[in-house]
Tab-separated table of C-alpha atoms in Angstrom:
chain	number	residue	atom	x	y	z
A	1	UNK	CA	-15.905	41.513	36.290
A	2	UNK	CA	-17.591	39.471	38.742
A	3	UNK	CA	-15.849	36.318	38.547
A	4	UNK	CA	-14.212	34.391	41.688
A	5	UNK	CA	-10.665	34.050	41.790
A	6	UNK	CA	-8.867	31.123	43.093
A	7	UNK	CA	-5.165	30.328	44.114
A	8	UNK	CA	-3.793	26.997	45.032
A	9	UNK	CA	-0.882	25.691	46.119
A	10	UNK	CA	0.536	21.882	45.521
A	11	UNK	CA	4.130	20.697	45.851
A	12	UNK	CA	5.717	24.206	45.959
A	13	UNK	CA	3.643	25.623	42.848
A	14	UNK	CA	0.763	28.460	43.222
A	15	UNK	CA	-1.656	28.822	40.732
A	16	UNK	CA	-4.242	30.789	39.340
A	17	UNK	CA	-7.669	30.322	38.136
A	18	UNK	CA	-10.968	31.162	37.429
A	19	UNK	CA	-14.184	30.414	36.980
A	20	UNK	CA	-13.108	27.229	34.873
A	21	UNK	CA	-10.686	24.241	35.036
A	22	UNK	CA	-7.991	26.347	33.226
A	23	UNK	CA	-4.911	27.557	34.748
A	24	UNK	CA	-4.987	30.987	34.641
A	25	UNK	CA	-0.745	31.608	35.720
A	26	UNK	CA	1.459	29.808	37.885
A	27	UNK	CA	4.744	30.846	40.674
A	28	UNK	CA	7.163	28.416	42.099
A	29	UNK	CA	7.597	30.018	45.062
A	30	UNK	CA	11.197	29.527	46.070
A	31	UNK	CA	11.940	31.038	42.708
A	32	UNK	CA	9.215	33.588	41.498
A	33	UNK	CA	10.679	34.661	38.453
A	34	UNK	CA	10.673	31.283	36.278
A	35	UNK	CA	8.165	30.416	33.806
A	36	UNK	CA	6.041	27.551	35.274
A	37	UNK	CA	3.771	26.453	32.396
A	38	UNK	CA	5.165	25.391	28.853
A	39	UNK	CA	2.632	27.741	26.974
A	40	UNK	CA	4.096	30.820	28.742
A	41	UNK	CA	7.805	29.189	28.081
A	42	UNK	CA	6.988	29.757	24.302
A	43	UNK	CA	5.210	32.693	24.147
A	44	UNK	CA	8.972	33.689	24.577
A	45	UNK	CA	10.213	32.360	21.713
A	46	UNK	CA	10.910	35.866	20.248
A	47	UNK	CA	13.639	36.563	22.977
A	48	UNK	CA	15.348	33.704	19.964
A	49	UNK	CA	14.837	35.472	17.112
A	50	UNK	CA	16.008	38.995	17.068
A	51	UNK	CA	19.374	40.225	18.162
A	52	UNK	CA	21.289	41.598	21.751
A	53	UNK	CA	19.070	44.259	23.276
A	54	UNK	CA	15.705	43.123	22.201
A	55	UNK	CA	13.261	43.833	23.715
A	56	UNK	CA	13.419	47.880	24.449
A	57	UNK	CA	9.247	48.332	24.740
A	58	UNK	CA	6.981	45.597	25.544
A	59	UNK	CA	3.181	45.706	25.639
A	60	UNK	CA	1.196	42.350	27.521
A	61	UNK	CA	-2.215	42.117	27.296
A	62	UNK	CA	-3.702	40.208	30.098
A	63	UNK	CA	-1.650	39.505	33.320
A	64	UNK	CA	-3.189	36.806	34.913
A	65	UNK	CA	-0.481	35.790	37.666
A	66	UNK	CA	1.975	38.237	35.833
A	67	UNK	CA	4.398	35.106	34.579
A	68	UNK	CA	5.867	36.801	31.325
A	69	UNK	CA	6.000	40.655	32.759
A	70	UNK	CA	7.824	38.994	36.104
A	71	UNK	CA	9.993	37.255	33.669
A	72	UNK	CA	10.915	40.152	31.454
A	73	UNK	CA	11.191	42.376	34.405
A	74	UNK	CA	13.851	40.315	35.903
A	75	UNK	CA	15.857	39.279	32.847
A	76	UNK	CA	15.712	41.958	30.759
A	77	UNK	CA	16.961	45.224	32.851
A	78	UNK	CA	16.536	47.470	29.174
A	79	UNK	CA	13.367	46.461	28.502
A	80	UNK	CA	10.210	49.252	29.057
A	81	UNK	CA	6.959	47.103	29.950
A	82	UNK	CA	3.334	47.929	29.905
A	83	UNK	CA	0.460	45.126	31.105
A	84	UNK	CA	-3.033	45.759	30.288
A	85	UNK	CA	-5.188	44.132	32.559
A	86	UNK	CA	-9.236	44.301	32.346
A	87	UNK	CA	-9.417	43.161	36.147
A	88	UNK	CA	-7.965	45.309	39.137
A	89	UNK	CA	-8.921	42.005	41.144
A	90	UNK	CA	-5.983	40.040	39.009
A	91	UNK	CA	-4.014	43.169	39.625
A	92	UNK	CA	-4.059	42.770	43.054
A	93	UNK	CA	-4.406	38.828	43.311
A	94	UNK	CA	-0.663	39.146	41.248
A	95	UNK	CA	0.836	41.799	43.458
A	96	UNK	CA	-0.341	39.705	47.124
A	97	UNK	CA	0.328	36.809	45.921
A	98	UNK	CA	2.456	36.567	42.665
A	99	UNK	CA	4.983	38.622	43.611
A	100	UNK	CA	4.523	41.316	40.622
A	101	UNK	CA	6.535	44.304	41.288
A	102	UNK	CA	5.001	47.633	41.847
A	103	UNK	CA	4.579	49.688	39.317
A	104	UNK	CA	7.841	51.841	38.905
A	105	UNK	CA	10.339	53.107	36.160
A	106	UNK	CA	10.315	49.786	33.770
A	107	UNK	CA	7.033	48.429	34.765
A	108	UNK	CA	2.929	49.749	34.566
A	109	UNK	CA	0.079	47.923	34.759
A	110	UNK	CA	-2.953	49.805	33.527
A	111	UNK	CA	-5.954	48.726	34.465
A	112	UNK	CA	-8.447	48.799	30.761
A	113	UNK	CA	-9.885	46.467	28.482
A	114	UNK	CA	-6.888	45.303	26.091
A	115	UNK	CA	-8.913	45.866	22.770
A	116	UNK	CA	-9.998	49.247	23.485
A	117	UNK	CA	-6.155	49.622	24.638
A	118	UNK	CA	-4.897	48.794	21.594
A	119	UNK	CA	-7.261	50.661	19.733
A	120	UNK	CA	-6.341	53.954	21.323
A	121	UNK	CA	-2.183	53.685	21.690
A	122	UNK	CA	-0.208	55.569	19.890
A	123	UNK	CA	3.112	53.943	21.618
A	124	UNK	CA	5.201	51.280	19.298
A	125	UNK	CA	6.425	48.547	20.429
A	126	UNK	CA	9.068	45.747	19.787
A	127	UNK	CA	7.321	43.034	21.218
A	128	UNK	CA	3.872	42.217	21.793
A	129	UNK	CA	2.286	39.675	23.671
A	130	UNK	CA	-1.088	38.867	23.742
A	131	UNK	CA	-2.558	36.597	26.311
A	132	UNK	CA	-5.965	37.596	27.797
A	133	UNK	CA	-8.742	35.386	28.549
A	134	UNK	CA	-12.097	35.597	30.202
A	135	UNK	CA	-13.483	33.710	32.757
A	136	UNK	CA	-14.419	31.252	30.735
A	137	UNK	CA	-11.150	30.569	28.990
A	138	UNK	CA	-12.634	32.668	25.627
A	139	UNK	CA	-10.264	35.661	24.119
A	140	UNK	CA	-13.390	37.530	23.130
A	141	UNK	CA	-12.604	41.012	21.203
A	142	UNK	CA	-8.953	39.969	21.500
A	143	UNK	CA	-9.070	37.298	18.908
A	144	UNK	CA	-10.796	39.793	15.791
A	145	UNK	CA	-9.276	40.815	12.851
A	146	UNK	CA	-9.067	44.369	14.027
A	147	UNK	CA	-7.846	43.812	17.293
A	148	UNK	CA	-4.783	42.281	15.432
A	149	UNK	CA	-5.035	44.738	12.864
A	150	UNK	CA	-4.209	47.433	15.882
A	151	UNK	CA	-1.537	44.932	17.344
A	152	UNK	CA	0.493	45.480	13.585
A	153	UNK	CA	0.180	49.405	13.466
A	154	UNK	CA	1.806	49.278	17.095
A	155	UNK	CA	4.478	47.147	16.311
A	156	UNK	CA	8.129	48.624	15.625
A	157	UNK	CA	10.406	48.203	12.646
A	158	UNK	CA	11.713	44.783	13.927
A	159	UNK	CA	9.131	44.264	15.927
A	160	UNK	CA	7.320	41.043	16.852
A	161	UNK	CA	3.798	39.690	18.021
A	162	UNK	CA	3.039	36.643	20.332
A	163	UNK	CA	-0.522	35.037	20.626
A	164	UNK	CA	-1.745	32.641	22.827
A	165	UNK	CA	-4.547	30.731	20.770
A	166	UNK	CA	-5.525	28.214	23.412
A	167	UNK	CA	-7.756	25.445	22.014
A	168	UNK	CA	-6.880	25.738	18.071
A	169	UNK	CA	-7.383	22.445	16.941
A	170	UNK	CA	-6.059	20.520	14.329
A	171	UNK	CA	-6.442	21.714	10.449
A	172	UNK	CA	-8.352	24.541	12.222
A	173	UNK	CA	-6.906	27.605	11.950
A	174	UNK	CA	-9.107	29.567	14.162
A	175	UNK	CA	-7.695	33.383	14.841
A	176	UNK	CA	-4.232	32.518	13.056
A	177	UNK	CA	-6.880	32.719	9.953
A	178	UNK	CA	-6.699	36.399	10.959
A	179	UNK	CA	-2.819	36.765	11.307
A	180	UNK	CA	-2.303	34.982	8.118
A	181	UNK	CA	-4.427	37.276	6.238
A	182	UNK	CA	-2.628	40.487	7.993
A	183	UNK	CA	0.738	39.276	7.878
A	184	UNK	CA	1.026	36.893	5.140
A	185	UNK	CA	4.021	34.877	5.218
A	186	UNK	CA	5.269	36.665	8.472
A	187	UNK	CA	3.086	34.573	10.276
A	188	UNK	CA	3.669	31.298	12.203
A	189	UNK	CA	2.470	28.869	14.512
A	190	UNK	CA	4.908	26.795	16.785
A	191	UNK	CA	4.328	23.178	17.933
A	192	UNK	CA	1.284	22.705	20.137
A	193	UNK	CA	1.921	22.490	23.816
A	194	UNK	CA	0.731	19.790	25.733
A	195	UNK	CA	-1.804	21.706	27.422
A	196	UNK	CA	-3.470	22.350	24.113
A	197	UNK	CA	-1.936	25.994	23.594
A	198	UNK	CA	-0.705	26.945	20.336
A	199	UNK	CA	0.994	30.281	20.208
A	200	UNK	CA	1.247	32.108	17.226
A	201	UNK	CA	4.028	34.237	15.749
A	202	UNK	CA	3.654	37.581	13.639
A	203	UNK	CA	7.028	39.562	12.276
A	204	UNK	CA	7.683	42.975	10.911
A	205	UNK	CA	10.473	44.771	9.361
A	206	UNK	CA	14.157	42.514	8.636
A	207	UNK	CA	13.222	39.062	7.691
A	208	UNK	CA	14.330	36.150	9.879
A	209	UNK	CA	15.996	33.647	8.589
A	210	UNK	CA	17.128	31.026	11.000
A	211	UNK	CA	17.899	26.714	10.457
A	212	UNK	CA	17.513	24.321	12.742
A	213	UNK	CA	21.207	24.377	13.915
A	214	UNK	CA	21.176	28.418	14.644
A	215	UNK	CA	17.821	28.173	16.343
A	216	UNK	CA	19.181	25.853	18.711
A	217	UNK	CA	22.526	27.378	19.186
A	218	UNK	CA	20.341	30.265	20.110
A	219	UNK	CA	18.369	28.379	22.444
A	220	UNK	CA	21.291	27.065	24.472
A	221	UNK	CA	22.665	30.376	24.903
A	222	UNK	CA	19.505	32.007	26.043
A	223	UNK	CA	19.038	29.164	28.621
A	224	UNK	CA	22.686	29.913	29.888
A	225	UNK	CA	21.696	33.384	29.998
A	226	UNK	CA	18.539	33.029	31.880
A	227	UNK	CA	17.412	29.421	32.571
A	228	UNK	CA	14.379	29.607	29.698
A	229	UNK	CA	15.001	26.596	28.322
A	230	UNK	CA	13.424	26.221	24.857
A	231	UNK	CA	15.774	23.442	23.056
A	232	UNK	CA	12.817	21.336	23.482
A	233	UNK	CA	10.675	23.367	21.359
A	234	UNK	CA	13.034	24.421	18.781
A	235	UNK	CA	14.107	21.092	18.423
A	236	UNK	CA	10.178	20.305	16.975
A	237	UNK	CA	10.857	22.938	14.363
A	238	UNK	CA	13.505	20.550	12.307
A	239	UNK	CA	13.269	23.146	8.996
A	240	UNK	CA	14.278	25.935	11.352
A	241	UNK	CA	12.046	29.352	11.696
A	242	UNK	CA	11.226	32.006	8.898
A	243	UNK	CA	9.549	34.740	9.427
């Protein structure tokens, strides 16, 4: 993993990034804890769609600047986390200068390649969120049929899968091709974000079943619980969710 890493800082936001013009993470720095970027904003759209106490284990694959473990770490005091990082460079880059806690009780970073991770757990999990990238923007490995095959034995009875598929276009479907064919009709993709990131959702065990009007009452009271505000997003998903 030879690759340079860079951070910069412009009107009170540090940033990430690689060996390409992509932003790899970001940090306000008066308030470390927030989700910066819009993609990272709704790869927590889950937090919406299950009930009180969800999530109990979490598994991210690739850190980058840490956003969405710093995030869960703070808001969610029940919640177990593991991030799988192929890079002890990012590791470090997110503990100096990210402010990513130290490894303790709720929190471990492991240092491995995410698809041979996944490929060798035997942990479940009621969330998973998948977010690695190379230096060159590209998923590799992570964006296979098998690697989300892996992804659905780990998940838990209600448990629920995030993907970031940066760079789907239009009418392409790309690796949700892959979650489609796994999951079938427990598979979504949200609004694109303006920085051309599409996440995609994947569900297991009690359906969910949620209109317009109860996604967005859900929204509001997760931002009054901990400032993610996602009434914007729900509000381009005017059928609702079902997964």
């Amino acid at each position: 993993m030879g690759f340079s890493i860079e951070v910069r800082e412009k009107d009170g936001v540090r940033s990430l990034h690689f060996e390409s013009p992509a932003t790899q993470g970001a940090m306000r720095i008066e308030r470390p804890y927030e989700l910066v970027l819009e993609y990272t904003r709704a790869m927590m759209a889950p937090l919406l769609l299950r009930d009180e106490g969800f999530p109990q284990r979490v598994l991210l694959i690739g850190l980058g600047a840490g956003s969405q473990a710093k995030f869960l770490y703070h808001h969610y005091p029940q919640a177990q986390l593991t991030a799988v990082e192929i890079s002890p460079r990012v590791v470090q880059v997110a503990r100096e200068q990210f402010a990513l806690p130290a490894d303790d009780e709720r929190l471990q970073v492991v240092v491995a390649d995410g698809y041979a991770f996944m490929h060798g757990a035997t942990d479940g999990y009621d969330l998973i969120v998948v977010d690695g990238f190379n230096e060159h923007a590209h998923p590799g490995d992570l964006n296979t049929r098998a690697f989300y095959a892996a992804c659905r034995e780990r998940l838990r009875a209600d448990g629920i899968l995030a993907v970031n598929l940066i760079g789907l276009s239009h009418k392409v479907k790309g690796g949700f091709a892959y979650l489609e064919a796994l999951f079938g009709e427990r598979a979504c993709l949200l609004p694109r974000c303006h920085s051309g990131n599409t996440i995609a959702l994947a569900a297991h065990g009690a359906r969910i079943e949620l209109g317009a009007e109860a996604l967005q009452a859900r929204a509001v009271v997760l931002r009054e619980r901990c400032g993610l505000d996602l009434t914007a997003l729900v509000a381009r998903l005017p059928e609702g969710l079902r997964l």
